[in-house]
Coordinates of N, CA and C in Angstrom, one line a residue:
Chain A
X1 N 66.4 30.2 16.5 CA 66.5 31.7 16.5 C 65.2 32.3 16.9
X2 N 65.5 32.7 17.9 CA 63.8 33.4 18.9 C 63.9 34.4 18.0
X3 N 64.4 36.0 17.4 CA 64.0 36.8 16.5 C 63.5 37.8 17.7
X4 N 62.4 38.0 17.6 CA 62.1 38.9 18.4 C 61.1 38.5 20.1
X5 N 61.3 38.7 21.1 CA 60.1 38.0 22.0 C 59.7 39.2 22.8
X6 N 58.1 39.1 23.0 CA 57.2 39.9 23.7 C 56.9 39.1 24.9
X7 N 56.9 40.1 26.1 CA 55.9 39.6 27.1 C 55.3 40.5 28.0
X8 N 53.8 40.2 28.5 CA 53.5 39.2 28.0 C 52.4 39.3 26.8
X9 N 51.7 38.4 26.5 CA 50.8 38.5 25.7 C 49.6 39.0 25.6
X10 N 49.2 38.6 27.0 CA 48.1 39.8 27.3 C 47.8 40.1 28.9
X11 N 47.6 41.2 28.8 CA 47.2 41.9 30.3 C 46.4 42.6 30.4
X12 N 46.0 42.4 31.7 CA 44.3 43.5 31.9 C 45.0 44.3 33.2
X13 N 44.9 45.5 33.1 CA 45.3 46.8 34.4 C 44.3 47.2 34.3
X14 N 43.9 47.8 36.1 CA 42.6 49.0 36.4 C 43.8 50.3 36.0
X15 N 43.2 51.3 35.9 CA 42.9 52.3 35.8 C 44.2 52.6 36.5
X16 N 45.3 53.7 36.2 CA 46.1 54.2 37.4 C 47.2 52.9 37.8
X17 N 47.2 51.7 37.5 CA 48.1 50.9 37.9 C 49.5 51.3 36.2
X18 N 50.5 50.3 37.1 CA 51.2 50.8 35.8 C 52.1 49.7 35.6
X19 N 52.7 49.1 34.6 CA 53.3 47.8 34.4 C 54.4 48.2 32.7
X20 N 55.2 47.2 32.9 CA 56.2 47.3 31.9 C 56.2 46.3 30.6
X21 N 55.9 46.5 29.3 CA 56.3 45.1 28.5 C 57.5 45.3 28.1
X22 N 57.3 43.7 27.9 CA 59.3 43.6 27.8 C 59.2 43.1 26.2
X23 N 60.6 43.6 25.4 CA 60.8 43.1 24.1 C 62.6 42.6 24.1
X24 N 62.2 41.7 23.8 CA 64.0 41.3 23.6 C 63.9 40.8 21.9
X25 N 65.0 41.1 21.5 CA 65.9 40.8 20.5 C 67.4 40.0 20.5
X26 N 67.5 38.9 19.5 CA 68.5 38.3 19.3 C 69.3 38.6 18.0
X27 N 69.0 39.3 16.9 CA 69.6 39.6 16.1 C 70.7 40.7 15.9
X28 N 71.1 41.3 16.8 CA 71.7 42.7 17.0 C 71.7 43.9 15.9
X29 N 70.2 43.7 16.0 CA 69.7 45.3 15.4 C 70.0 46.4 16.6
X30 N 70.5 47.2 15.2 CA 70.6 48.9 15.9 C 69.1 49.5 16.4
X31 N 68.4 49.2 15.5 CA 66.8 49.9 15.9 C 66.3 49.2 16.5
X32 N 65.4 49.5 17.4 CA 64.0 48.6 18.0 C 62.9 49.9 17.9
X33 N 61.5 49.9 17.9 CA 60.5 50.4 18.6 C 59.6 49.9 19.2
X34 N 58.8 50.8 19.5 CA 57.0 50.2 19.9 C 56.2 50.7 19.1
X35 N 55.0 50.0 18.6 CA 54.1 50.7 18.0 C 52.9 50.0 18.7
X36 N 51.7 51.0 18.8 CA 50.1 50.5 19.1 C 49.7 50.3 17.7
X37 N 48.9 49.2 18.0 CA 47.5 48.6 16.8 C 46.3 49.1 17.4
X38 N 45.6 49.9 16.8 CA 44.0 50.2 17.0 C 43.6 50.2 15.6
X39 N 41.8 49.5 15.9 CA 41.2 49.5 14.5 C 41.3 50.9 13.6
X40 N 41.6 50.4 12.3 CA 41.4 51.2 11.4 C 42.1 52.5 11.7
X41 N 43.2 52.6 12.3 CA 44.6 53.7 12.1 C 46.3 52.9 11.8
X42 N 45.8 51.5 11.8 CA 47.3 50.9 11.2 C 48.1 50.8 12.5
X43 N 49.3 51.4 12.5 CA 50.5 51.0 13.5 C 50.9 52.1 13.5
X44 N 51.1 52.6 15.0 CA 51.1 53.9 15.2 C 52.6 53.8 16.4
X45 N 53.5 54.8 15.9 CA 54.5 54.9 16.5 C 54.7 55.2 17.5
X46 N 55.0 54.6 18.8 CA 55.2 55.2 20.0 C 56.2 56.0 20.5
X47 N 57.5 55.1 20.6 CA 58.9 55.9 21.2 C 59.8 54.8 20.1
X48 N 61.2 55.1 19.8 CA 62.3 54.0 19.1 C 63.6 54.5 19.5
X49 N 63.9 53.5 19.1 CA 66.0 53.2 19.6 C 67.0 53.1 18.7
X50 N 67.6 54.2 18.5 CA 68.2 53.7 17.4 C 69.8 53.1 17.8
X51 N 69.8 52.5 18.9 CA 71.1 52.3 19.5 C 71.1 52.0 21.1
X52 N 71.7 51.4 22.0 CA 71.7 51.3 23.1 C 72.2 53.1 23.5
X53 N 71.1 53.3 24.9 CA 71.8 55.1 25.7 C 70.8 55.6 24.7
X54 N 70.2 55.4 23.6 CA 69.1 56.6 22.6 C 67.9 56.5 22.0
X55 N 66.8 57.1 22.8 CA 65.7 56.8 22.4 C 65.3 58.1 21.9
X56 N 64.2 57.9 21.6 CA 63.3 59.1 20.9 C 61.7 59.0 20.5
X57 N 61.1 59.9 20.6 CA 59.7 60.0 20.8 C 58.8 59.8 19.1
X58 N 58.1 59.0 18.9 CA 57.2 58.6 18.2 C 56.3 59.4 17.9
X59 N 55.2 59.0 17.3 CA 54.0 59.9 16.8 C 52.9 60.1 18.3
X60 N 53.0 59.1 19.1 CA 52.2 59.0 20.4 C 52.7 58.6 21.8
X61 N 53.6 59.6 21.7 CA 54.6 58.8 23.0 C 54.0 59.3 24.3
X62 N 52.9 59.9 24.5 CA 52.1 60.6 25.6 C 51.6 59.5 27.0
X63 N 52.3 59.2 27.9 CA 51.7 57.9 28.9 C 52.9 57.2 28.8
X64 N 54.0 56.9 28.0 CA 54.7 56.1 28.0 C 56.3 56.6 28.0
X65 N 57.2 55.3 28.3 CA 58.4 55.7 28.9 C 58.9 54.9 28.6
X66 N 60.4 54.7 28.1 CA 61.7 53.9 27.7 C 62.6 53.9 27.9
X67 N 63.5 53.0 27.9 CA 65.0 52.8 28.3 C 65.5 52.1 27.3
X68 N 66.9 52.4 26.6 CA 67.5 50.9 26.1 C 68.7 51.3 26.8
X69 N 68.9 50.1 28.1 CA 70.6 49.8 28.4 C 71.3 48.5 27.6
X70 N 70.6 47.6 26.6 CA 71.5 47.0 25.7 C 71.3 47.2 24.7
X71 N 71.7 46.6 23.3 CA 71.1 46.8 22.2 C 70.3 45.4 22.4
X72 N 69.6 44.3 23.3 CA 68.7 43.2 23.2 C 67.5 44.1 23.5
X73 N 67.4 44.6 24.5 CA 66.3 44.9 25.3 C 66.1 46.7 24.6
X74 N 64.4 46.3 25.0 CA 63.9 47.7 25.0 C 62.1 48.0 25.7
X75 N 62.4 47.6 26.8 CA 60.9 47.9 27.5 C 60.3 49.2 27.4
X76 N 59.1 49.0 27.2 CA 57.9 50.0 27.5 C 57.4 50.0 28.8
X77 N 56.7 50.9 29.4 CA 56.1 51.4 30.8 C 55.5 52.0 30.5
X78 N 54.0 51.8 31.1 CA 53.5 52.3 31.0 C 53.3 53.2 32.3
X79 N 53.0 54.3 32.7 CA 53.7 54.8 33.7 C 52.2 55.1 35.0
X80 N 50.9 55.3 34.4 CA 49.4 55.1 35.3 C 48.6 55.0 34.0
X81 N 48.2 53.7 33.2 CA 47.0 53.1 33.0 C 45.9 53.8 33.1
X82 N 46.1 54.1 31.5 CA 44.4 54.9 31.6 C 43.8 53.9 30.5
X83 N 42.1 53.8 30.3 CA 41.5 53.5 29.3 C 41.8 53.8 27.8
X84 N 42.4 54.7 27.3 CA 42.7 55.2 26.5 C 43.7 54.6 25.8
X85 N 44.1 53.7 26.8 CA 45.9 53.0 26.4 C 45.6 51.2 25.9
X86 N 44.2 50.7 26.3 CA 43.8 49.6 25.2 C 43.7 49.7 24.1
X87 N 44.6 48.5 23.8 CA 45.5 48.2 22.5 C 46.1 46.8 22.6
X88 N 46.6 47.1 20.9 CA 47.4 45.6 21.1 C 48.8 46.3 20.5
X89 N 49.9 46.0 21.1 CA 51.5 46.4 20.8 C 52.2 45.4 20.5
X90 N 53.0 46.2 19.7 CA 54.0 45.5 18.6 C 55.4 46.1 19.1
X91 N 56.3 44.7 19.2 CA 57.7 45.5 19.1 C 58.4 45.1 18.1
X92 N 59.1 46.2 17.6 CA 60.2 45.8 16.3 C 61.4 45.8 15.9
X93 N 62.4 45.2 15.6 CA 63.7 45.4 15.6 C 64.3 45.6 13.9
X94 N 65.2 46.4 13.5 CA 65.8 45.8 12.3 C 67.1 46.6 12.0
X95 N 68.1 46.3 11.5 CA 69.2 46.8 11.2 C 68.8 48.1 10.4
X96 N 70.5 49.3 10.9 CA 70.2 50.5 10.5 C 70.3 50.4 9.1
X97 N 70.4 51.0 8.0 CA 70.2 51.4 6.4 C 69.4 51.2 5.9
X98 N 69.1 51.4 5.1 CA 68.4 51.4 3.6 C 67.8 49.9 3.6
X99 N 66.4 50.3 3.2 CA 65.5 49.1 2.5 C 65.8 47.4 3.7
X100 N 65.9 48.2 4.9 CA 66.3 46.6 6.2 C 64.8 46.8 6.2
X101 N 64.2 45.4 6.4 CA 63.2 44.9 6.7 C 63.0 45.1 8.3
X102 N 61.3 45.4 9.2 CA 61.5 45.1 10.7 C 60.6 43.7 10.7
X103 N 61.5 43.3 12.0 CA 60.8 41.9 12.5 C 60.2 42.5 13.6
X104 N 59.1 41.7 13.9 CA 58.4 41.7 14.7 C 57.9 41.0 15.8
X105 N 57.5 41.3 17.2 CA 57.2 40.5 18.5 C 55.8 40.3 18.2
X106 N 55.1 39.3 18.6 CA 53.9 38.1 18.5 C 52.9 39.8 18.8
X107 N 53.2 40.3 19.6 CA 52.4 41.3 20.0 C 51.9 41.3 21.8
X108 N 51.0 42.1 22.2 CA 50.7 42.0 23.3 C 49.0 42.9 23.9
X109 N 47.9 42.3 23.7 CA 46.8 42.4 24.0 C 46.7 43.0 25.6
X110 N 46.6 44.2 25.7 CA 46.6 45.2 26.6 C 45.0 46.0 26.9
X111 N 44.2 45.6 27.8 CA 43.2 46.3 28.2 C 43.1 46.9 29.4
X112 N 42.5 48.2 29.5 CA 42.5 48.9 30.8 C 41.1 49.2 31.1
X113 N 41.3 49.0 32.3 CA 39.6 48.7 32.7 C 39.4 49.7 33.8
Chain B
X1 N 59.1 64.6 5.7 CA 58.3 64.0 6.5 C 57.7 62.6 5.6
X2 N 57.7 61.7 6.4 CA 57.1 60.6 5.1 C 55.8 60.4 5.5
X3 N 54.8 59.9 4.5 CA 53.7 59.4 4.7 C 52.6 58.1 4.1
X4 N 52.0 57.7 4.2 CA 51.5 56.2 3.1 C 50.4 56.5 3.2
X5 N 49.4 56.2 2.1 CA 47.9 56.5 2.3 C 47.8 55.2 1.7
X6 N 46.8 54.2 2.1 CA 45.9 52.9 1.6 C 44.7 53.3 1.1
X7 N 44.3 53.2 0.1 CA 43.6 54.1 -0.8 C 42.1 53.2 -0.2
X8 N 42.0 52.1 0.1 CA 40.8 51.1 0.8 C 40.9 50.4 1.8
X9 N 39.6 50.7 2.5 CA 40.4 50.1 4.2 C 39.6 48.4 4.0
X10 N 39.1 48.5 2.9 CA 38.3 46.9 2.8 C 38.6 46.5 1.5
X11 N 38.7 45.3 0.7 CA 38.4 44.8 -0.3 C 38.2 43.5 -0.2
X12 N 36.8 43.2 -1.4 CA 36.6 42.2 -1.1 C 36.8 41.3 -2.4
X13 N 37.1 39.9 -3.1 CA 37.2 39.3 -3.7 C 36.6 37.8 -3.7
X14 N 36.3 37.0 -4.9 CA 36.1 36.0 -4.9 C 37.5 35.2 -5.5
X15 N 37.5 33.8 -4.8 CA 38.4 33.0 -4.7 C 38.9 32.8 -6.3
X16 N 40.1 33.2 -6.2 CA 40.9 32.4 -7.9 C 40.2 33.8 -8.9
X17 N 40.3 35.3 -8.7 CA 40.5 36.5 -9.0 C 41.3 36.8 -8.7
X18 N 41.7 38.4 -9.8 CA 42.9 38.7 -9.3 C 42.8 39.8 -8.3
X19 N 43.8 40.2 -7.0 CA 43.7 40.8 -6.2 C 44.2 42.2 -7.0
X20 N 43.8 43.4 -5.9 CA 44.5 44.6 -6.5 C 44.7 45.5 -4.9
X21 N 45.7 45.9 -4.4 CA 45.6 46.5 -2.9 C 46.5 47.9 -3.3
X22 N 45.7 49.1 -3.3 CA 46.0 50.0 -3.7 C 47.3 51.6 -2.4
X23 N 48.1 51.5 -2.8 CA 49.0 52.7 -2.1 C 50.1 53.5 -2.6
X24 N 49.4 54.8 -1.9 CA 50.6 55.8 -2.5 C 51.2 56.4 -1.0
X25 N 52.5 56.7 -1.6 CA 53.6 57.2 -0.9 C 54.0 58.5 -0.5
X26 N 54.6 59.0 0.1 CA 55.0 60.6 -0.1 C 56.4 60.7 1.1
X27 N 57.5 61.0 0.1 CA 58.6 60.8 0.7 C 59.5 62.0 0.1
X28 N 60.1 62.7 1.1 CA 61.4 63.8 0.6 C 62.6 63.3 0.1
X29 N 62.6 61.9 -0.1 CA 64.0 61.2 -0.7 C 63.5 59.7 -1.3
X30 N 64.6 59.0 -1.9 CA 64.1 57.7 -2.3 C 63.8 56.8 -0.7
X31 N 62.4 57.0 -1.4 CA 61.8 55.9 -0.2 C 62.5 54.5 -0.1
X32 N 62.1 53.9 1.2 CA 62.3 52.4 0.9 C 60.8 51.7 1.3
X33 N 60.0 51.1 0.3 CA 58.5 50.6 0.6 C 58.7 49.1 1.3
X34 N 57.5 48.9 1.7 CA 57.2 47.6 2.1 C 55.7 47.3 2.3
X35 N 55.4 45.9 2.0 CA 54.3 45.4 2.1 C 53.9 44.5 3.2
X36 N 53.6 44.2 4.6 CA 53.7 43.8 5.5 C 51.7 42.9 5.9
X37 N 51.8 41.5 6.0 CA 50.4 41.2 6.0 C 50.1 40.4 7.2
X38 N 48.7 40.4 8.1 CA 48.8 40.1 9.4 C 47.7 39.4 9.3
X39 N 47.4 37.9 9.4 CA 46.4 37.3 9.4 C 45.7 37.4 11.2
X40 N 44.4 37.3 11.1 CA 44.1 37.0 12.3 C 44.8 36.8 13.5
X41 N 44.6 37.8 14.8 CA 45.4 37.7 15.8 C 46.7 37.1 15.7
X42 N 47.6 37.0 14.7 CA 48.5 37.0 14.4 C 49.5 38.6 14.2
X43 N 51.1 38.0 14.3 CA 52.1 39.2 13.8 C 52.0 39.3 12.8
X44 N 53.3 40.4 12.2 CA 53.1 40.7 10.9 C 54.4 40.1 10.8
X45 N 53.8 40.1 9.2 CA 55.1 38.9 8.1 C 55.2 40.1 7.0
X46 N 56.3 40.3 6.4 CA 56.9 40.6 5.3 C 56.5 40.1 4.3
X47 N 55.9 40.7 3.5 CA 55.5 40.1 2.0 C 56.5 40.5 0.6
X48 N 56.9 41.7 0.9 CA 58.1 42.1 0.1 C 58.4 43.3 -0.1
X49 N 59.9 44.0 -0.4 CA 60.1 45.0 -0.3 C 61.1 45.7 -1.2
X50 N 61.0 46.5 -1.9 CA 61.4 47.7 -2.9 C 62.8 48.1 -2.3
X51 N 64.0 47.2 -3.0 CA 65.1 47.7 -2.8 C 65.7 48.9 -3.9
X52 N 65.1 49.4 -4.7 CA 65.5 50.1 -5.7 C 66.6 49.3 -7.0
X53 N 66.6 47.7 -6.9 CA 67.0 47.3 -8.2 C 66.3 47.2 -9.5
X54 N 64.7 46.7 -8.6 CA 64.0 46.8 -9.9 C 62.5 47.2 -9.4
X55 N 61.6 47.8 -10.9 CA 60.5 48.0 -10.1 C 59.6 47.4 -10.3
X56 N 59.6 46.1 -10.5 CA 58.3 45.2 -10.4 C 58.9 44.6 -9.3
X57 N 58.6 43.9 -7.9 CA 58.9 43.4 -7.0 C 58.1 42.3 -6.3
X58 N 58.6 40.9 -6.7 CA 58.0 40.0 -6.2 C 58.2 39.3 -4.7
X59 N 57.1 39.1 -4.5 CA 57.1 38.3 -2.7 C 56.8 37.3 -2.3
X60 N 56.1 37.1 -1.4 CA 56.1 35.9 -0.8 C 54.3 35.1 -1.4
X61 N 54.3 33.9 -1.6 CA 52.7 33.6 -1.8 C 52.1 34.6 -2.7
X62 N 52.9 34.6 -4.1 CA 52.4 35.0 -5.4 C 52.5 36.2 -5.7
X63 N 52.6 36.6 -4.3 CA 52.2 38.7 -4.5 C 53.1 39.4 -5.3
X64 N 52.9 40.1 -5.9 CA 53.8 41.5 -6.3 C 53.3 42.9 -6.0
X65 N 54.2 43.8 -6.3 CA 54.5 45.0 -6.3 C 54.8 45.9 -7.2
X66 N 54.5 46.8 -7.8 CA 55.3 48.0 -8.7 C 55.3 49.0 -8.1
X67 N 56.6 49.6 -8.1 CA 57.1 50.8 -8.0 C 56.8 51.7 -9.3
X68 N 56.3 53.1 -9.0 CA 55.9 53.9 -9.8 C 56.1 55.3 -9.2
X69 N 57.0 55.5 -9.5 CA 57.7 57.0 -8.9 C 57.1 57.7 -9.6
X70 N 56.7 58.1 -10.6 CA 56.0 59.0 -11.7 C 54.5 59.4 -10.7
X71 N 54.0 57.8 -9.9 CA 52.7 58.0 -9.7 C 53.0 57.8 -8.6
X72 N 54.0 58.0 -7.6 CA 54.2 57.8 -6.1 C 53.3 56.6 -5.7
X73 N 53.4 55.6 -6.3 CA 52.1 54.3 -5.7 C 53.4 53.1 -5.7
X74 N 52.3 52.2 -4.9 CA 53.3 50.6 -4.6 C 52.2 49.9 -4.5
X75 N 51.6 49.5 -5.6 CA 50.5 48.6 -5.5 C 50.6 47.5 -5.3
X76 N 49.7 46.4 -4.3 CA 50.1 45.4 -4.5 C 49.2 44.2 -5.0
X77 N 49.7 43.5 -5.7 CA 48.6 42.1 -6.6 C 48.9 40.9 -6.9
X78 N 47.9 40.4 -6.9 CA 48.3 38.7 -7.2 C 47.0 38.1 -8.2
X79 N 47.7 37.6 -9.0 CA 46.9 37.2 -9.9 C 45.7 36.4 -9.4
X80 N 45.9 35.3 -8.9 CA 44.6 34.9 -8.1 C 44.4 34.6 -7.1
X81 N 43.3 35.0 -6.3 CA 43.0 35.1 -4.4 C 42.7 33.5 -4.3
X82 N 43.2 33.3 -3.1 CA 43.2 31.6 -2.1 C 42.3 32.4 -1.0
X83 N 41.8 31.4 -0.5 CA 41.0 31.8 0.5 C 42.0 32.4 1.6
X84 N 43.0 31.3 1.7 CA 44.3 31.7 2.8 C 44.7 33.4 2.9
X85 N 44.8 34.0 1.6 CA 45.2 35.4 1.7 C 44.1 36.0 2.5
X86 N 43.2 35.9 2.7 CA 42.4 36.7 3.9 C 43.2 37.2 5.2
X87 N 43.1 38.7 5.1 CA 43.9 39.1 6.1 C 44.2 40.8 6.4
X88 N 44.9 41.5 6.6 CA 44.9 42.6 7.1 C 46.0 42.9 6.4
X89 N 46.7 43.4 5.5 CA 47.5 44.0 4.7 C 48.2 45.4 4.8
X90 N 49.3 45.8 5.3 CA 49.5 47.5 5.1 C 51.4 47.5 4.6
X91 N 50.5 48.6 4.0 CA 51.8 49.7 3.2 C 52.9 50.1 4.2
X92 N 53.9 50.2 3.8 CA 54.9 51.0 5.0 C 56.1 51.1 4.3
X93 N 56.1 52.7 4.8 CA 57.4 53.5 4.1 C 58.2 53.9 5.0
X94 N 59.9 53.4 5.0 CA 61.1 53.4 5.9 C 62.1 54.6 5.2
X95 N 62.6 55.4 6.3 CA 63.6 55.9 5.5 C 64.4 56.3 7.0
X96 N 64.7 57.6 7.6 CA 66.2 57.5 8.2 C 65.2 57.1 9.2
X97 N 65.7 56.3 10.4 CA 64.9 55.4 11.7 C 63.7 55.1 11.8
X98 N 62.6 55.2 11.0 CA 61.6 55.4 11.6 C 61.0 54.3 10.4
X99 N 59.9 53.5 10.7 CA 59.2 53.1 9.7 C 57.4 53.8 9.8
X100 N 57.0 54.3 8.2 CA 55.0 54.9 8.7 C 54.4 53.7 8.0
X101 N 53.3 53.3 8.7 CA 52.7 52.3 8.5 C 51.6 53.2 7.9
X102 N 50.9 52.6 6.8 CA 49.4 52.9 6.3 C 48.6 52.2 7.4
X103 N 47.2 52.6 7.2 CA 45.7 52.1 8.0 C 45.6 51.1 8.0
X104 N 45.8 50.3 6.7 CA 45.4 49.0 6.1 C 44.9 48.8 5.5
X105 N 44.4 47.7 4.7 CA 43.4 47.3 3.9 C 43.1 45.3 4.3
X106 N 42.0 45.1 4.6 CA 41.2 43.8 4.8 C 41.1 43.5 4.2
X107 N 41.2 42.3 3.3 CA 41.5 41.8 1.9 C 40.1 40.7 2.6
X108 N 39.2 41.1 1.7 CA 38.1 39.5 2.2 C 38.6 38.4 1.0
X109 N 38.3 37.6 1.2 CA 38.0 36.1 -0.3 C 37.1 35.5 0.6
X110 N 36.0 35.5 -0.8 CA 34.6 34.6 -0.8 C 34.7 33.3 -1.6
X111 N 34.0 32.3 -1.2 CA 34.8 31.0 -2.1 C 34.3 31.3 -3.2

């Protein structure tokens, strides 16, 4: 049971380039998101899904852009790579209701240079 | 609007003490809490989570939890630190789609 898979793990972009991480899911959760990890602010919400066709914006969705056409998938884009967007990202999946736990992707080590 | 505050972004312990990892909540409905812990360049794991049956709530590798609606907190503790619990620890409160994660708290253990 893969659970959740990120790729890739890590990538280095200049400046203004723009690239997509991918998150798949095998458990057919309703929800997915993204969140950024930076020191010392925790997990910060980007964009989420609460269904294939519906996304919606996060606490920091500013640079970034989503799609879900299944309920497996839900990539991020980043759309021109700024400095500002080094991080390491988290994707998450977990069934709709009450007190569902999210699982999480390995992560993905993102620097912009 | 929901929110989680980690009352310490560091603690430190000696080995075979008891831990104490401090959080409060703030939620317009019954929350649903969680305690989620991320060793070194590693993902996060589930340590345990507040279904509203009871409010002492036990986890994974000794930990617990109390729910305390009176004092909006979800503390989390274990009677005594392994070196292994070294790690990055955060609060996080779920309720309609969205999960807030707290800052964190760095749990050190000294042998």
């Amino acid at each position: 049971n893969a659970g959740v898979t990120q790729t890739p793990k890590f990538q280095v972009l200049k400046t203004g380039q723009s690239m997509t991480l991918q998150c798949a899911q095998d458990m057919n959760h309703e929800y997915m998101s993204w969140y950024r990890q930076d020191p010392g602010m925790g997990l910060r919400l980007i964009h989420y899904s609460v269904g294939a066709g519906i996304t919606d914006q996060g606490e920091v969705p500013n640079g970034y852009n989503v799609s879900r056409s299944t309920t497996e998938d839900f990539p991020l884009r980043l759309l021109s790579a700024a400095p500002s967007q080094t991080s390491v990202y988290f994707c998450a999946s977990y069934r709709a209701g009450v007190n569902t736990e999210a699982f999480f992707g390995q992560g993905t080590r993102l620097t912009v240079v | 609007a929901q929110s989680v505050t980690q009352l310490d972004s560091h603690v430190s312990v000696s080995e075979g003490t008891p831990v104490l990892l401090r959080c409060n909540y703030s939620s317009s409905y019954s929350p649903s809490l969680f305690w989620y812990v991320q060793h070194p360049n590693k993902g996060l794991q589930l340590l345990l989570k507040y279904t509203s049956a009871a409010t002492l709530v036990k986890g994974i590798n000794g930990f617990e939890a109390e729910f305390k609606k009176s004092e909006t907190s979800f503390h989390l503790t274990k009677p005594s630190a392994h070196m292994s619990d070294a790690a990055e620890y955060f609060c996080v409160v779920g309720g309609f789609q969205k999960l807030v994660f707290g800052t964190g708290t760095r749990l050190l253990v000294s042998p």
